[in-house]
Coordinates of C-alpha atoms (C1' of nucleotides) in Angstrom, one line a residue:
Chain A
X63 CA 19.5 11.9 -8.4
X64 CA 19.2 15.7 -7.3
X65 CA 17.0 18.0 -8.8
X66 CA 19.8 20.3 -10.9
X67 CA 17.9 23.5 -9.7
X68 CA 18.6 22.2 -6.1
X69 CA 22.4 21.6 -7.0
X70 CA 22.3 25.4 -8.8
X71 CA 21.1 27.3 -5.8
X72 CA 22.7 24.9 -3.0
X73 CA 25.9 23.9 -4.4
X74 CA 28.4 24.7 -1.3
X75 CA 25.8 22.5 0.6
X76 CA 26.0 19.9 -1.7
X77 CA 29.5 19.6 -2.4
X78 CA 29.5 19.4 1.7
X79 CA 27.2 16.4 1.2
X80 CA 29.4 14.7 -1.2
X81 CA 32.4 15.1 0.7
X82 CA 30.8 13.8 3.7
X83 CA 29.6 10.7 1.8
X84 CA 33.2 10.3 0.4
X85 CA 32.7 10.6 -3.0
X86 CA 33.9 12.5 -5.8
X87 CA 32.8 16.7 -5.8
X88 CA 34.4 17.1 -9.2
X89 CA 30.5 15.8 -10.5
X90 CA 29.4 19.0 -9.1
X91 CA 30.8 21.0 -10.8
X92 CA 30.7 19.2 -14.3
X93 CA 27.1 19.0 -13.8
X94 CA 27.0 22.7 -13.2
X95 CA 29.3 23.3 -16.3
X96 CA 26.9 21.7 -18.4
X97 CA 23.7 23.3 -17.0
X98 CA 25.0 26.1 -17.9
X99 CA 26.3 25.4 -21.6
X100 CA 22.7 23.5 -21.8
X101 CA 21.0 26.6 -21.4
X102 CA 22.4 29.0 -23.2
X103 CA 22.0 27.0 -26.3
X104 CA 18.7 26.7 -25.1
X105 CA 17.7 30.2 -25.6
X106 CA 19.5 31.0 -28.8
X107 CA 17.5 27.6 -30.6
X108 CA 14.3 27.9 -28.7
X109 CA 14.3 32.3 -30.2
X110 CA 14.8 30.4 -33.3
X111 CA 12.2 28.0 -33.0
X112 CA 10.0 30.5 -31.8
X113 CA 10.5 32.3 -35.4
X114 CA 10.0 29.1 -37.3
X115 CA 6.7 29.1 -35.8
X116 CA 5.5 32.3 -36.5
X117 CA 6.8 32.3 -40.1
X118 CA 5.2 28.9 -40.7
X119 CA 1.7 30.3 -39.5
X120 CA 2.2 33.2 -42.0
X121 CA 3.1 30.6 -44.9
X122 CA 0.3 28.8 -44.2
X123 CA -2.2 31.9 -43.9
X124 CA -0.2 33.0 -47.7
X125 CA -0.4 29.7 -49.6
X126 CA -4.4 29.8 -48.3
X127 CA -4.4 32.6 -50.2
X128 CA -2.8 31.7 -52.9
X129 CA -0.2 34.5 -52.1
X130 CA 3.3 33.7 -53.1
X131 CA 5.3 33.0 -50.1
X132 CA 8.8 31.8 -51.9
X133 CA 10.8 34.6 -50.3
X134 CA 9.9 33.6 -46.3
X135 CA 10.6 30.0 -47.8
X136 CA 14.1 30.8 -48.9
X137 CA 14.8 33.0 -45.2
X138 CA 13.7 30.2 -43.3
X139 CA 15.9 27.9 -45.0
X140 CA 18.9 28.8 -43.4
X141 CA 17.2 29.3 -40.2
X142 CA 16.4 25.7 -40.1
X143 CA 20.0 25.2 -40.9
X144 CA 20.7 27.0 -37.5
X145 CA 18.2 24.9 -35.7
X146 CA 19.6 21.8 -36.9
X147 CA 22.7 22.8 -35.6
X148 CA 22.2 24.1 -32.2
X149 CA 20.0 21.0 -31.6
X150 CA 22.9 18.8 -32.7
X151 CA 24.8 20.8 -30.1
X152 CA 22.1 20.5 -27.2
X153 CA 22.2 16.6 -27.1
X154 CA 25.6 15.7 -25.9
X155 CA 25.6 18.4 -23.6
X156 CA 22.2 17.1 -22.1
X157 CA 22.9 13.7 -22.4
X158 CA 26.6 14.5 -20.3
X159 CA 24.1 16.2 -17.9
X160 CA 21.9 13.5 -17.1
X161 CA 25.2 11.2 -16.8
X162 CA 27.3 13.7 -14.5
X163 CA 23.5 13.8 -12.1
X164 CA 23.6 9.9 -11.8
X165 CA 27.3 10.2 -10.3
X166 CA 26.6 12.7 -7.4
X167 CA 25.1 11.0 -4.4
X168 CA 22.3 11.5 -1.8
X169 CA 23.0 14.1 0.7
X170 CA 22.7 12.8 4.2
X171 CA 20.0 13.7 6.1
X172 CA 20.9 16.3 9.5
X173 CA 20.3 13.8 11.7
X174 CA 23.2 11.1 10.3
X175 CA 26.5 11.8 12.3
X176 CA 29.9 12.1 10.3
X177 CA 32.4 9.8 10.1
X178 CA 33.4 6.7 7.8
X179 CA 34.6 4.0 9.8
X180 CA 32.4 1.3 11.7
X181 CA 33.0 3.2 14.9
X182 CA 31.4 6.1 13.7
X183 CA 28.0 4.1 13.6
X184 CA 25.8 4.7 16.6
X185 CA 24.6 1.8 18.5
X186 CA 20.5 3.1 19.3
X187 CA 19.6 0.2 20.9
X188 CA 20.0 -3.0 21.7
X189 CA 17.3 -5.7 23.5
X190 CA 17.3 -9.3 24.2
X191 CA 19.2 -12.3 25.8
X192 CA 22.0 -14.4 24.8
X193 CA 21.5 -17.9 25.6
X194 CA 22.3 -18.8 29.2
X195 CA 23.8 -22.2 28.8
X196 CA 26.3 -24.1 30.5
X197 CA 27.9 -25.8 27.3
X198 CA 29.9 -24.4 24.6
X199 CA 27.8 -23.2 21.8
X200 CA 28.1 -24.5 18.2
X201 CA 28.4 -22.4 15.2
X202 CA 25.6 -22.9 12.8
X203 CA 28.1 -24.4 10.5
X204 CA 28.5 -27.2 12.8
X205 CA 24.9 -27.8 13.3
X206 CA 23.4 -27.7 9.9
X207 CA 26.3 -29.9 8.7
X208 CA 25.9 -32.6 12.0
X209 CA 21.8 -32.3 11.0
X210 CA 22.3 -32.5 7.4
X211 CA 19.8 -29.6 6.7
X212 CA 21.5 -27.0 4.6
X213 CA 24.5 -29.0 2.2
X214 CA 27.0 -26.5 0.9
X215 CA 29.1 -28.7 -1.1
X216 CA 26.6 -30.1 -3.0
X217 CA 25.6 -26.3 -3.3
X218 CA 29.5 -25.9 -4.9
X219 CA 28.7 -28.8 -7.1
X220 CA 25.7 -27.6 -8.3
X221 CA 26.6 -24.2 -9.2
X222 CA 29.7 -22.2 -7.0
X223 CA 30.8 -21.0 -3.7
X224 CA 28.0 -19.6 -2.2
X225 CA 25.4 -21.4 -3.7
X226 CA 23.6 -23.3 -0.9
X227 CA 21.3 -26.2 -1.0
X228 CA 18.8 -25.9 1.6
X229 CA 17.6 -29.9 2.3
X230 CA 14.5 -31.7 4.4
X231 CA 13.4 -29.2 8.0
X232 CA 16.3 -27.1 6.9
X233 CA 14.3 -25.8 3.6
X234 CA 10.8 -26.1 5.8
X235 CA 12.6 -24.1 8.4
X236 CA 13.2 -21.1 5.5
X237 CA 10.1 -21.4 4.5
X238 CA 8.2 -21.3 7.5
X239 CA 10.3 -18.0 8.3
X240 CA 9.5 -16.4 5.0
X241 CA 6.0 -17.2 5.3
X242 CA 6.1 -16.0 9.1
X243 CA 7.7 -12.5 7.6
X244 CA 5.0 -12.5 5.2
X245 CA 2.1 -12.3 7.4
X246 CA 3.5 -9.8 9.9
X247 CA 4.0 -7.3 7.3
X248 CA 0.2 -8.0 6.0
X249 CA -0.8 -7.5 9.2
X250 CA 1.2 -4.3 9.8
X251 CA -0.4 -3.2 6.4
X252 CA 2.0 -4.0 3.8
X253 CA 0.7 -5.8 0.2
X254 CA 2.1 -8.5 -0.7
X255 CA 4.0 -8.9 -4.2
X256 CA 5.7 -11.5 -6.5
X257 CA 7.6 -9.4 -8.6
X258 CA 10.2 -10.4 -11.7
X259 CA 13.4 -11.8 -11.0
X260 CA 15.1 -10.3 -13.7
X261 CA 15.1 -6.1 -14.3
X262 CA 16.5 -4.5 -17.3
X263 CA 18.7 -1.3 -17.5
X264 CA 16.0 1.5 -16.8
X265 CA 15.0 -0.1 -13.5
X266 CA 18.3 -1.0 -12.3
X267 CA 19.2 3.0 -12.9
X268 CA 16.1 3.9 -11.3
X269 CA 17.1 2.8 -8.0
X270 CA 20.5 3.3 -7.8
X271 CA 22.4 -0.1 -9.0
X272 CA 23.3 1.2 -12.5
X273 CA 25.2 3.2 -13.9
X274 CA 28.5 2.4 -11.3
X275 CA 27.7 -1.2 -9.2
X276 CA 27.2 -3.0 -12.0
X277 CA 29.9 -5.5 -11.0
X278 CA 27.3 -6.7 -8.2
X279 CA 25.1 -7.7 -10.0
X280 CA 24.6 -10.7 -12.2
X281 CA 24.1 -10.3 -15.9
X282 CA 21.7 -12.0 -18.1
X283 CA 24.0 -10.2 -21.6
X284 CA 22.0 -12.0 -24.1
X285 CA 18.9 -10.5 -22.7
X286 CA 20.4 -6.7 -21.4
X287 CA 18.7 -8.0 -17.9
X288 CA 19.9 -8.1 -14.5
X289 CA 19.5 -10.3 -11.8
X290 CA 17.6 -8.7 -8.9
X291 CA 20.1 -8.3 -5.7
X292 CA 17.0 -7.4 -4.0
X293 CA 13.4 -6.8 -4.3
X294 CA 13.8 -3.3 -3.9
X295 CA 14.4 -3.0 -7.5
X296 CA 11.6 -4.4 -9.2
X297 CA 9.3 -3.9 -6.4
X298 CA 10.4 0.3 -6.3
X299 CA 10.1 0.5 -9.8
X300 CA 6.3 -1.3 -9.7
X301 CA 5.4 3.1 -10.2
X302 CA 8.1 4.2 -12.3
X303 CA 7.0 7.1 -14.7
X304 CA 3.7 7.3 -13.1
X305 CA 1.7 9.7 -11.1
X306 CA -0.4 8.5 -8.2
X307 CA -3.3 10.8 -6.4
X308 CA -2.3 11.9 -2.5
X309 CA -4.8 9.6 -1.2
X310 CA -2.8 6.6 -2.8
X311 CA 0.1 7.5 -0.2
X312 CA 1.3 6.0 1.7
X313 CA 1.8 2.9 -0.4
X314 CA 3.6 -0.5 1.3
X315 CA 4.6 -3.4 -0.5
X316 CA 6.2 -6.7 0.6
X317 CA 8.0 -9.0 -1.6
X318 CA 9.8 -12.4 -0.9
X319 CA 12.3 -12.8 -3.5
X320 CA 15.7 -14.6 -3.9
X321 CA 18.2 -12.1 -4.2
X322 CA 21.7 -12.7 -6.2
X323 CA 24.6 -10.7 -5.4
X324 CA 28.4 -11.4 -6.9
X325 CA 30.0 -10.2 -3.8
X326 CA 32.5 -8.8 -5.9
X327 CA 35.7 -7.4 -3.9
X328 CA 34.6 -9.6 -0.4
X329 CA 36.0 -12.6 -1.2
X330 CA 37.5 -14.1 1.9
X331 CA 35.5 -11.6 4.4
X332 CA 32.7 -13.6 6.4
X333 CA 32.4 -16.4 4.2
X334 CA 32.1 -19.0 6.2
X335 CA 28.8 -20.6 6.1
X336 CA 25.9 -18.6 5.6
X337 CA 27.8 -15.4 6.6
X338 CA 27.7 -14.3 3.1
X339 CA 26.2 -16.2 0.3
X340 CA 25.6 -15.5 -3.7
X341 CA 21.6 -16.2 -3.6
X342 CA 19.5 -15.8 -0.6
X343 CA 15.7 -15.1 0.0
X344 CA 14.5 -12.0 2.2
X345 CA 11.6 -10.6 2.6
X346 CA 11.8 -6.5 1.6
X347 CA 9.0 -3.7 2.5
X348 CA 9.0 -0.8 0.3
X349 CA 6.9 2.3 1.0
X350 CA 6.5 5.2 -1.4
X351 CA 5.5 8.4 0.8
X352 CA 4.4 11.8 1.4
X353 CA 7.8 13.6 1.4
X354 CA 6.5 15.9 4.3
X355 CA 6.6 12.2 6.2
X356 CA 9.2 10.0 5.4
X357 CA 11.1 10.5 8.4
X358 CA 8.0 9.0 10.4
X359 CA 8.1 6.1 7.7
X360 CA 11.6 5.3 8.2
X361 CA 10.8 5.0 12.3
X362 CA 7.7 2.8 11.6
X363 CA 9.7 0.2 9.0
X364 CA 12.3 0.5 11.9
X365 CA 9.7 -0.9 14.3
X366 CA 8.0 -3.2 11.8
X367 CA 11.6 -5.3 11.5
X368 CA 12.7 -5.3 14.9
X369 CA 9.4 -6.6 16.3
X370 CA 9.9 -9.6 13.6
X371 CA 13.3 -10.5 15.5
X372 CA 11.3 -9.4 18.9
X373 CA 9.2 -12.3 18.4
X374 CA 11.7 -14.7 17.1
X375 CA 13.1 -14.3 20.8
X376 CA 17.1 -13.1 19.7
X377 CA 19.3 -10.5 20.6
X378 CA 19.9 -7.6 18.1
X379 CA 21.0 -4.5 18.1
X380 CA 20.2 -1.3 16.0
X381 CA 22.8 1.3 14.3
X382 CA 22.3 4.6 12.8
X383 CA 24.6 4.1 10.4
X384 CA 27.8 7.1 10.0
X385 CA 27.3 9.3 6.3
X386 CA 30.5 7.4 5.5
X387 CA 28.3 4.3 5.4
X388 CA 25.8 5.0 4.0
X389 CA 24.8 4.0 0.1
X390 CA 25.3 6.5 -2.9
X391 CA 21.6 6.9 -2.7
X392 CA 20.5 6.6 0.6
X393 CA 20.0 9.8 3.1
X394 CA 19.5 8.0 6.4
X395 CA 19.9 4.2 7.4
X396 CA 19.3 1.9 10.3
X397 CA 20.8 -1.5 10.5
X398 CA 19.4 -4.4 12.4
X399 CA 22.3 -6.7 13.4
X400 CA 21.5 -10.1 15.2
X401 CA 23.6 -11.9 17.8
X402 CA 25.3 -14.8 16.5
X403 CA 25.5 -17.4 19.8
X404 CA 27.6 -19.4 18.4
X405 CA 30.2 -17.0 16.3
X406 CA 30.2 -13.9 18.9
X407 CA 29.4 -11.5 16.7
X408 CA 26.5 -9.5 15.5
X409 CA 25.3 -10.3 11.6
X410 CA 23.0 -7.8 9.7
X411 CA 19.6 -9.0 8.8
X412 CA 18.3 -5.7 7.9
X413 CA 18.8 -2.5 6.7
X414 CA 15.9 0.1 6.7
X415 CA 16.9 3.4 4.1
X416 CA 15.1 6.6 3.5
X417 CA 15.8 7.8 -0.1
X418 CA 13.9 10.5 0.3
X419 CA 13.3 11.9 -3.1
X420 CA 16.8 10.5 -4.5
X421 CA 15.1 7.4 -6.3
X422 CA 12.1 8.4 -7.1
X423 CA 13.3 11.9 -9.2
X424 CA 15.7 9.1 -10.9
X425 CA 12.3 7.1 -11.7
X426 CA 10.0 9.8 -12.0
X427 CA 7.7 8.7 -9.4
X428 CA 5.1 11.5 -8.7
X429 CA 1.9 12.3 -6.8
X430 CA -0.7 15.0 -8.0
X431 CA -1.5 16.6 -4.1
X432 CA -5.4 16.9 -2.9
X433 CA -7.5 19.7 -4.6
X434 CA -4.5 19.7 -7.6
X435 CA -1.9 21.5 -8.3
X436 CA 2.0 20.1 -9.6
X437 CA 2.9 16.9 -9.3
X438 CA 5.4 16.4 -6.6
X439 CA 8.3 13.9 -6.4
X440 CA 7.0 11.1 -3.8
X441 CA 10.6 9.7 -1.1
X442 CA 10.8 5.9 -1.6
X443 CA 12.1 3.3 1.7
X444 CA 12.9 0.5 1.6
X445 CA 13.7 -2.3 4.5
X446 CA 14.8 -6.3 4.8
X447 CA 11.7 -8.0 7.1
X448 CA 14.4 -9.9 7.1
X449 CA 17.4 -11.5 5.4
X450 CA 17.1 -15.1 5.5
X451 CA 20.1 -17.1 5.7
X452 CA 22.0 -15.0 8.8
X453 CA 18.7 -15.2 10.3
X454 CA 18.1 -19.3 10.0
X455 CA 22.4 -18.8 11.3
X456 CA 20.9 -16.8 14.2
X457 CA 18.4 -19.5 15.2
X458 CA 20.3 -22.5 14.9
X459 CA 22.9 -21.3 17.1
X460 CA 20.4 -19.4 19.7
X461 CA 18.2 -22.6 20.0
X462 CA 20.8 -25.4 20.3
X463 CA 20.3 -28.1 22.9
X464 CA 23.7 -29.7 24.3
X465 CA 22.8 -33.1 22.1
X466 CA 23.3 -31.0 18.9
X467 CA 19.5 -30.6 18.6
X468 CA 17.6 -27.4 17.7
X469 CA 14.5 -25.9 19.3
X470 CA 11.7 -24.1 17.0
X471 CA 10.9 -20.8 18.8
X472 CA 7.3 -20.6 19.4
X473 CA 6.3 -18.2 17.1
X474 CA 7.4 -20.5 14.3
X475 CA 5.4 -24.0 15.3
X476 CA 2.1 -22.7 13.2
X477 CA 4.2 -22.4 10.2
X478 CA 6.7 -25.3 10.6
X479 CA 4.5 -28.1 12.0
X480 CA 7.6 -29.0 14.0
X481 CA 9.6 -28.3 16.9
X482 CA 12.6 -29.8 16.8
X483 CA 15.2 -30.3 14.7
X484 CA 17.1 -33.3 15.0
Chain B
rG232 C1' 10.5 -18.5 -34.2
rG233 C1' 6.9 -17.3 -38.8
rA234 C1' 2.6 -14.2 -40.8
rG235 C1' -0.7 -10.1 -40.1
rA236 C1' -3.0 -5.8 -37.5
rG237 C1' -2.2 -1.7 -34.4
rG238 C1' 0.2 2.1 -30.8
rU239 C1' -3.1 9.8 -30.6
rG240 C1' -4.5 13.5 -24.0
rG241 C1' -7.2 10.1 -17.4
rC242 C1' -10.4 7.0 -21.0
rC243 C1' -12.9 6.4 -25.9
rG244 C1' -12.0 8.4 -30.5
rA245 C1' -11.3 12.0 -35.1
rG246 C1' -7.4 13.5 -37.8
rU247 C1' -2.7 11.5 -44.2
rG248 C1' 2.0 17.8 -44.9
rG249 C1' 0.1 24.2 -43.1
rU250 C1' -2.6 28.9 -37.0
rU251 C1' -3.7 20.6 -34.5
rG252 C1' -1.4 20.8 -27.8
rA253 C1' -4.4 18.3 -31.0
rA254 C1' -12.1 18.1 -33.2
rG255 C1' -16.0 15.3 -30.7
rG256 C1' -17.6 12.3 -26.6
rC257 C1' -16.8 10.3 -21.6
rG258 C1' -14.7 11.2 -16.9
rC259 C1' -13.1 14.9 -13.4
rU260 C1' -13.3 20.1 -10.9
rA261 C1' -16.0 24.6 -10.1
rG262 C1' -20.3 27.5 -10.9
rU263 C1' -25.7 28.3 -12.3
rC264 C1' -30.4 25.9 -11.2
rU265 C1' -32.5 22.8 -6.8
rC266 C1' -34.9 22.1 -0.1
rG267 C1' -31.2 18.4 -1.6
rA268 C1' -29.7 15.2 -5.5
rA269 C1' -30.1 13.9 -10.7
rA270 C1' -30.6 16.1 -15.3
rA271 C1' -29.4 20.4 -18.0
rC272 C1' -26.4 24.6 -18.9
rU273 C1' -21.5 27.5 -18.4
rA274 C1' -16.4 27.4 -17.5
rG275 C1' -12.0 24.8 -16.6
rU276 C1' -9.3 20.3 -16.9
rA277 C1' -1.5 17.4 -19.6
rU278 C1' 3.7 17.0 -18.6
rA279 C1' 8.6 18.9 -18.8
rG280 C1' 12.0 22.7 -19.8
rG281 C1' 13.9 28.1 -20.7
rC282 C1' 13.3 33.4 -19.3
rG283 C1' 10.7 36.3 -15.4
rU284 C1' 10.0 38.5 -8.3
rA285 C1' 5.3 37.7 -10.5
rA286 C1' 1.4 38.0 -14.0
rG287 C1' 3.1 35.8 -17.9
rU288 C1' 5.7 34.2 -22.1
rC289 C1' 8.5 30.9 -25.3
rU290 C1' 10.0 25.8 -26.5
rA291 C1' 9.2 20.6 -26.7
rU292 C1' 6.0 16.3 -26.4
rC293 C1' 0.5 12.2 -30.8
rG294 C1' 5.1 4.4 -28.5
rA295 C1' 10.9 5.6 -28.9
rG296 C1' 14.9 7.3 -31.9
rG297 C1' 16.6 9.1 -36.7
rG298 C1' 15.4 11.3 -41.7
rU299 C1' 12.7 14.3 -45.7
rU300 C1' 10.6 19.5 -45.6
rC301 C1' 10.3 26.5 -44.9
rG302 C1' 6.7 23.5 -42.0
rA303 C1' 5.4 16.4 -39.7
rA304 C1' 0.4 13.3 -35.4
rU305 C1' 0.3 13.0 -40.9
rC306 C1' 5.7 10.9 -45.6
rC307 C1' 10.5 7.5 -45.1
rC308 C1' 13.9 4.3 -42.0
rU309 C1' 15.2 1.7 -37.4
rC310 C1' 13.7 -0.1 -32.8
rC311 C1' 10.2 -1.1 -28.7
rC312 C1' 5.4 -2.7 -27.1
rU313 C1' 0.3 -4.7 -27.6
rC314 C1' -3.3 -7.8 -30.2
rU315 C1' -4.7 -12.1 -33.7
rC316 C1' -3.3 -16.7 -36.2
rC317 C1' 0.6 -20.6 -36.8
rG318 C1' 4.8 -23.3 -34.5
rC319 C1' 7.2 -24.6 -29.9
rC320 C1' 6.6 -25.1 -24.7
rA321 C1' 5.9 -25.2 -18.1

RNA sequence: GGAGAGGUGGCCGAGUGGUUGAAGGCGCUAGUCUCGAAAACUAGUAUAGGCGUAAGUCUAUCGAGGGUUCGAAUCCCUCCCUCUCCGCCA
């Protein structure tokens, strides 16, 4: 969220930023509304307060005395009264406060151009070679069904829709990729984390799912816990409601974690095979940063996905994506989209966000600077390095022979032991 | 799931209704001393919010929330978490 002092002093720019994302400005000024009622009850209970204190050291200082101090007693009988009053006042206006804050989005950073349609997105590069072959190319559909490495009916059985079962050097294939992700971002200086699976309500707030996109995520009711829909979540929120020293900064994490998404609203869009699935694994960096340098950050998680698909030997391109597409809580956003060979399309595998202080303000992330001083607000990241399932698509299709067969690019032989499929 | 114990500042730990934001110790920072270091000594050392240009000042916070009281770290209620034992279990 924003800090409300921000919102007080800059609200024509931030309505500006609201509109631009597309959401609602009324939250502006509701927040601004109650601000304003929250402080002037404020005052008038904290004067109070103030003389509770006092009188209650003079009671004290009596009854040690052995003075008779009845007559303060009764005067501060109705004063309590008024306390108990005002403060019953303060805490729905607070609590509305805190809730209208949660409903107004990041601002978008300078540098993000307007717009809210898919052709509003730059393209800022785009490197590599489609396959030059001289039969017609498969789609990965095809292939894993004709090899018998990834069976999505039995997935259907098992579960649902979406649900795939990865089977034989179809699973080895994911796991040699996931393992292949793993390493690079060790060796790019990124630790490595198993996190939980499951989040409850404060860290699913923290970083942006709750209060409004519930209806992504799966529910575990019984429990109040959510299923991640992406290791941002947990792994974020490892230094929620903690201060770290500057020299802890900046901090990198890795995570491999299955990540569950309902897909509410997208049913019939890109479904077909692993287009867009209910469970995948990916492999997510987070980085928690100096705020003077997150702009740096975001370039060098750019770098650290696009060299993965680099050495995997695909085409991709990269977007800066328009304000209009950009998440409530994001203020600038690449995505990484790979060629699919055998589709003729391009299919995200990543997406690399600056939340600048958004997140961590909402999960009171601080650092205390060198020498001391105030705690400051640390900006989160966060990136996919990469998204499994469009990426294993990607493959197939890139390194099809003519007999139906599929080539392991180099890069991968270490970790699958194989180099063929089929 | 059952029984018991406990949650106080960065850490340890005192404190069972009255100047307790909280003794004492450790740690940390600065200074004195020293060629330098250690030791010793001195001082400082939470977070958030309101008002204020600022200095500053006021309020809140002893796991969380509620209650009793003129006044709560201290008394009462609910919840959460940790530890020990029993049961169950990968």
């Amino acid at each position: 969220m924003l800090d409300i002092k921000y919102i007080r002093d800059h609200a024509g720019a931030v309505r500006a930023g609201v509109r631009l994302k597309g959401e609602d400005e009324s939250s502006v000024d509701e927040a601004l509304a109650l601000d304003e009622g929250r402080r002037g009850i404020l005052q008038k209970v904290e004067t109070l307060k103030s003389r509770r204190n006092t009188v209650s050291a003079e009671v004290a200082r009596m009854k040690s005395k052995g003075e008779d101090a009845s007559a303060l007693i009764a005067e501060m009988r109705s004063v309590a009264e008024e306390i108990r009053g005002l403060d019953a006042a303060l805490a729905p206006v607070e609590e509305k406060l805190r809730a209208a804050l949660l409903l107004i989005p990041n601002m978008p950073h300078a540098s993000v151009p307007a717009g809210n349609t898919p052709a509003d997105n730059q393209v800022v590069a785009t490197r590599g070679e489609e396959p030059s072959v001289d039969f017609k190319l498969k789609p990965h559909w095809e292939l894993m069904e004709d090899l018998a490495i990834i069976d999505f009916a039995r997935g259907t059985k098992i579960t649902g829709a979406g649900f795939p079962v990865y089977v034989g050097r179809g699973a080895q294939l994911e796991r040699a990729l996931v393992n292949f992700f793993l390493d690079e971002a060790r060796t790019r200086g990124y630790t490595e984390m198993s996190p939980p699976l499951m989040v409850n309500v404060a860290s699913a707030t923290g970083t942006g799912q709750l209060p409004d996109k519930e209806d992504q995520m799966y529910v575990v009711a019984r429990d109040e816990l959510f299923l991640v829909p992406t290791a941002e979540v947990p792994v974020t929120n490892y230094y929620r409601d903690e201060i770290l020293a500057e020299k802890q900064l900046p901090v990198r994490f890795c995570a491999s974690t299955p990540c569950f998404r309902r897909e509410a609203g997208s049913y019939g869009r890109d479904v077909r095979g692993l287009n867009r699935v209910h469970q995948f694994n990916k492999v997510e960096l987070v980085r928690l940063v100096h705020p003077d340098r997150s702009y740096g950050d975001l370039e060098e998680m750019r770098a650290d996905a696009e060299l993965l698909i680099q050495k995997l030997g695909l085409r991709y391109r990269v977007l800066l994506m328009c304000a209009g597409d950009l998440g409530f809580t994001q203020a600038k956003k690449y995505d990484l989209e790979v060629w699919s060979a055998g589709q003729s399309k391009w299919l995200e595998v990543s997406s690399i966000s600056n939340f600048e202080s958004y997140q961590a303000r909402r999960m009171n992330i601080r650092f205390r600077p060198d020498g001391g001083g105030k705690p400051e607000i640390v900006h989160t990241l966060n990136g996919s390095a990469l998204a499994l399932p469009r990426m294993v698509a990607a493959l197939l299709e890139h390194y099809q022979t003519p007999e139906g067969k599929v080539l392991v690019p180099a890069a991968l032989h270490r970790y699958t032991g194989f180099e063929i499929i089929g």
